[in-house]
Amino acid sequence: MTIVNSPTPSSIPIRSIIWVKLFTCTLFLYMLRTNMSLILLAMVDSDRGNNDTQSLPECLAPYGNATIKNTETISAQRRSETTFDWDPNLQGLVLGSYFWGFFISNMPAGAIAERYGPRNSVAVSFTLSSILTLFGPLCASVHPYLLIANRFVIGLLGGIVYPAVHCLIAKWAPPAEKGKFISATLGSSLGTVFTWPLLGAIIEHLGWNWAFWTCGILGLLWTVLWVIFVRDSPEQHPWISSAEKEYISHSLAGTVSTQKRIPPYKSIFLSVPSWALCVAQFGNLWGLFFLMTAGPKFMSSVLGFDLGHTGFLAALPYLARMIAGFSFGAVGDLIVRRAFLSKTALRKSFMIFSHIVPGCLLIAQTLVGCQATWVTVLLTLSLAFNGASTITNLSNAQDLAPNFAGSLYGIANCVGSTTGIISPMVVGYLTSDHNGIKEWHIIFYIGAAVYIACGLFFMAFASAEIQPWNYAKEDLGIKQIEGIDNTGFQEKFEDLA
């Protein structure tokens, strides 16, 4: 493919604004997704909500030269708030309910975004999710199953966002900037870093009700800015320069069609590279969702940190993942521009960093016992290396089918999001009788096995070549697509048909 040189802008490029909005989109999506992990610690009476007979965390972790106050030492504000007698299994249902909805909506989300536009899809999702978050305290006070239903619908709406984001990236990201645009999805990591310390402080000073209300209000304010600044494609944006529009158009010539078509689901499900992507996404999201939903509980109830420090320390690995992800994304773009490796070799080789190494570090974490500093360091390094997913599984949907990147990513995310359902149930089951370090070591071993097995599967069966079902038949059989060496696509299409 011929790489088109980027024009020298006289002002801020519109695609840079789109990048910022994509980054903040995933940031606020994770704020609405991960808030429950920390809020639940304050909502549940720790003396009654766990069947474990121990009154103190098994590990009393030091913080600096002082001892962290345990979860029984709480502020006057938190003592005056209503708490609930929910056992670990019910808590697992509360945490997992989001992912039930998320799982269901991911499959059709890409087609929805491709049909009605990613801008509108994201706007509707955030508006309704934010409003439902505002009603979180009311739902909890009525019945836990009403809160579960509330979180289920928020997850249903949240599942629309990532496929829509990939639709936008397919329309806005030139090939030489693909890694940079994929790195915008790491706003999710900053969302966790931003949310947990913020909510920890809010809960300590204002109570857990205000944690719900803060997330809902911020989500609504962000949605207004999204509607103002984002359009579905460069051709629709009122502020873009003709030079930038032409640069993006020429860079994407032949790979992205303006014609709306039904995703070729049969071809996708019969594609081995598509399944390799799904398996890699499953492993990736197991590591992310496990630490997201259970990390604060581990920090608080096992290592002995209070809510304020729990939010900060549990968020550190996500900050490391974001920073590392930007670096890996830049390296990936450089490799593509200089042609040091083929795209397929790039995706497969960096799977060592995004999946294999994080799995090994989870195993290493089990060797340090209650040494809280080493636990934090190893968990942080594990997610930092997972930042390489920006140039492995997170980019692969764009490789295989630019025209259906949203649909393909939605399918992969649908498979991967089952981990958000499974992992809280696993944690709840293993810690229902005793919430100690041995139980958590088993949980970390399971996570390591999933990481490594999924990484090896991707390395064996993945591809980064555009698949023949990305194109309409007339594109393959009638004309050579401008700027793209599509030798062999006609034969592949006929074989597939």
PDB file of C-alpha atoms in Angstrom, residues 20-118:
ATOM      1  CA  VAL A  20      -9.196  13.021  22.255  1.00  0.00           C
ATOM      2  CA  LYS A  21     -12.917  12.299  22.189  1.00  0.00           C
ATOM      3  CA  LEU A  22     -12.287   8.578  21.608  1.00  0.00           C
ATOM      4  CA  PHE A  23      -9.840   8.552  24.515  1.00  0.00           C
ATOM      5  CA  THR A  24     -12.267  10.296  26.859  1.00  0.00           C
ATOM      6  CA  CYS A  25     -15.109   8.112  25.559  1.00  0.00           C
ATOM      7  CA  THR A  26     -13.436   4.965  26.846  1.00  0.00           C
ATOM      8  CA  LEU A  27     -12.386   6.821  30.006  1.00  0.00           C
ATOM      9  CA  PHE A  28     -15.953   7.714  30.968  1.00  0.00           C
ATOM     10  CA  LEU A  29     -17.263   4.338  29.811  1.00  0.00           C
ATOM     11  CA  TYR A  30     -14.985   2.704  32.369  1.00  0.00           C
ATOM     12  CA  MET A  31     -16.033   5.203  35.011  1.00  0.00           C
ATOM     13  CA  LEU A  32     -19.615   4.005  34.590  1.00  0.00           C
ATOM     14  CA  ARG A  33     -18.435   0.382  34.411  1.00  0.00           C
ATOM     15  CA  THR A  34     -15.903   0.134  37.266  1.00  0.00           C
ATOM     16  CA  ASN A  35     -17.550   2.374  39.862  1.00  0.00           C
ATOM     17  CA  MET A  36     -19.476  -0.558  41.339  1.00  0.00           C
ATOM     18  CA  SER A  37     -16.302  -2.422  42.333  1.00  0.00           C
ATOM     19  CA  LEU A  38     -15.388   0.272  44.861  1.00  0.00           C
ATOM     20  CA  ILE A  39     -18.862   1.485  45.820  1.00  0.00           C
ATOM     21  CA  LEU A  40     -19.877  -2.060  46.765  1.00  0.00           C
ATOM     22  CA  LEU A  41     -17.173  -2.175  49.441  1.00  0.00           C
ATOM     23  CA  ALA A  42     -18.859   0.757  51.179  1.00  0.00           C
ATOM     24  CA  MET A  43     -22.423  -0.438  50.580  1.00  0.00           C
ATOM     25  CA  VAL A  44     -21.955  -3.845  52.216  1.00  0.00           C
ATOM     26  CA  ASP A  45     -21.617  -4.315  55.972  1.00  0.00           C
ATOM     27  CA  SER A  46     -18.228  -6.021  56.164  1.00  0.00           C
ATOM     28  CA  ASP A  47     -19.106  -7.718  59.453  1.00  0.00           C
ATOM     29  CA  ARG A  48     -22.254  -9.337  58.055  1.00  0.00           C
ATOM     30  CA  GLY A  49     -21.664  -9.480  54.309  1.00  0.00           C
ATOM     31  CA  ASN A  50     -18.980 -12.158  54.494  1.00  0.00           C
ATOM     32  CA  ASN A  51     -19.327 -15.581  56.044  1.00  0.00           C
ATOM     33  CA  ASP A  52     -15.646 -15.580  56.936  1.00  0.00           C
ATOM     34  CA  THR A  53     -15.160 -15.700  60.693  1.00  0.00           C
ATOM     35  CA  GLN A  54     -11.982 -13.606  60.654  1.00  0.00           C
ATOM     36  CA  SER A  55     -12.563 -10.057  61.818  1.00  0.00           C
ATOM     37  CA  LEU A  56      -9.457  -8.533  60.251  1.00  0.00           C
ATOM     38  CA  PRO A  57      -7.861  -8.876  56.802  1.00  0.00           C
ATOM     39  CA  GLU A  58      -5.460 -11.803  56.608  1.00  0.00           C
ATOM     40  CA  CYS A  59      -2.636  -9.497  55.571  1.00  0.00           C
ATOM     41  CA  LEU A  60      -2.200  -6.248  57.473  1.00  0.00           C
ATOM     42  CA  ALA A  61      -0.354  -4.236  54.827  1.00  0.00           C
ATOM     43  CA  PRO A  62       1.951  -1.350  55.807  1.00  0.00           C
ATOM     44  CA  TYR A  63       1.694   1.953  53.984  1.00  0.00           C
ATOM     45  CA  GLY A  64       4.866   3.984  54.404  1.00  0.00           C
ATOM     46  CA  ASN A  65       5.863   3.953  58.056  1.00  0.00           C
ATOM     47  CA  ALA A  66       2.310   3.684  59.301  1.00  0.00           C
ATOM     48  CA  THR A  67      -0.196   0.849  59.394  1.00  0.00           C
ATOM     49  CA  ILE A  68      -3.146   1.213  57.085  1.00  0.00           C
ATOM     50  CA  LYS A  69      -6.382   1.366  59.002  1.00  0.00           C
ATOM     51  CA  ASN A  70      -8.466  -1.715  58.311  1.00  0.00           C
ATOM     52  CA  THR A  71     -11.924  -1.788  56.810  1.00  0.00           C
ATOM     53  CA  GLU A  72     -13.580  -1.526  60.232  1.00  0.00           C
ATOM     54  CA  THR A  73     -12.069   1.922  60.793  1.00  0.00           C
ATOM     55  CA  ILE A  74     -14.416   4.113  58.786  1.00  0.00           C
ATOM     56  CA  SER A  75     -15.411   7.760  58.754  1.00  0.00           C
ATOM     57  CA  ALA A  76     -18.391   9.143  60.630  1.00  0.00           C
ATOM     58  CA  GLN A  77     -20.084   9.842  57.300  1.00  0.00           C
ATOM     59  CA  ARG A  78     -19.809   6.196  56.242  1.00  0.00           C
ATOM     60  CA  ARG A  79     -20.986   4.969  59.665  1.00  0.00           C
ATOM     61  CA  SER A  80     -24.163   7.033  59.295  1.00  0.00           C
ATOM     62  CA  GLU A  81     -25.029   5.589  55.865  1.00  0.00           C
ATOM     63  CA  THR A  82     -27.196   2.602  55.179  1.00  0.00           C
ATOM     64  CA  THR A  83     -25.310  -0.619  54.561  1.00  0.00           C
ATOM     65  CA  PHE A  84     -26.604  -3.952  53.307  1.00  0.00           C
ATOM     66  CA  ASP A  85     -26.310  -7.548  54.453  1.00  0.00           C
ATOM     67  CA  TRP A  86     -25.275  -9.072  51.138  1.00  0.00           C
ATOM     68  CA  ASP A  87     -23.254 -12.295  51.091  1.00  0.00           C
ATOM     69  CA  PRO A  88     -20.289 -12.782  48.689  1.00  0.00           C
ATOM     70  CA  ASN A  89     -22.393 -14.642  46.116  1.00  0.00           C
ATOM     71  CA  LEU A  90     -24.927 -11.792  45.937  1.00  0.00           C
ATOM     72  CA  GLN A  91     -22.063  -9.307  45.682  1.00  0.00           C
ATOM     73  CA  GLY A  92     -20.720 -11.359  42.765  1.00  0.00           C
ATOM     74  CA  LEU A  93     -24.115 -11.069  41.049  1.00  0.00           C
ATOM     75  CA  VAL A  94     -24.104  -7.297  41.534  1.00  0.00           C
ATOM     76  CA  LEU A  95     -20.622  -7.018  40.032  1.00  0.00           C
ATOM     77  CA  GLY A  96     -21.325  -9.461  37.215  1.00  0.00           C
ATOM     78  CA  SER A  97     -24.725  -8.079  36.194  1.00  0.00           C
ATOM     79  CA  TYR A  98     -23.133  -5.317  34.113  1.00  0.00           C
ATOM     80  CA  PHE A  99     -21.320  -7.894  32.040  1.00  0.00           C
ATOM     81  CA  TRP A 100     -24.458  -9.926  31.362  1.00  0.00           C
ATOM     82  CA  GLY A 101     -25.884  -6.921  29.547  1.00  0.00           C
ATOM     83  CA  PHE A 102     -22.513  -6.091  28.009  1.00  0.00           C
ATOM     84  CA  PHE A 103     -22.263  -9.631  26.637  1.00  0.00           C
ATOM     85  CA  ILE A 104     -25.704  -9.529  25.007  1.00  0.00           C
ATOM     86  CA  SER A 105     -25.360  -6.180  23.237  1.00  0.00           C
ATOM     87  CA  ASN A 106     -21.829  -6.608  21.850  1.00  0.00           C
ATOM     88  CA  MET A 107     -22.877  -8.994  19.090  1.00  0.00           C
ATOM     89  CA  PRO A 108     -25.347  -6.648  17.325  1.00  0.00           C
ATOM     90  CA  ALA A 109     -23.592  -3.444  18.434  1.00  0.00           C
ATOM     91  CA  GLY A 110     -21.269  -3.209  15.446  1.00  0.00           C
ATOM     92  CA  ALA A 111     -24.140  -3.580  12.978  1.00  0.00           C
ATOM     93  CA  ILE A 112     -26.132  -0.977  14.929  1.00  0.00           C
ATOM     94  CA  ALA A 113     -23.251   1.498  14.824  1.00  0.00           C
ATOM     95  CA  GLU A 114     -22.619   0.833  11.131  1.00  0.00           C
ATOM     96  CA  ARG A 115     -26.334   1.314  10.349  1.00  0.00           C
ATOM     97  CA  TYR A 116     -27.244   4.307  12.562  1.00  0.00           C
ATOM     98  CA  GLY A 117     -23.824   5.887  12.973  1.00  0.00           C
ATOM     99  CA  PRO A 118     -21.292   5.520  15.802  1.00  0.00           C
TER     100      PRO A 118
END
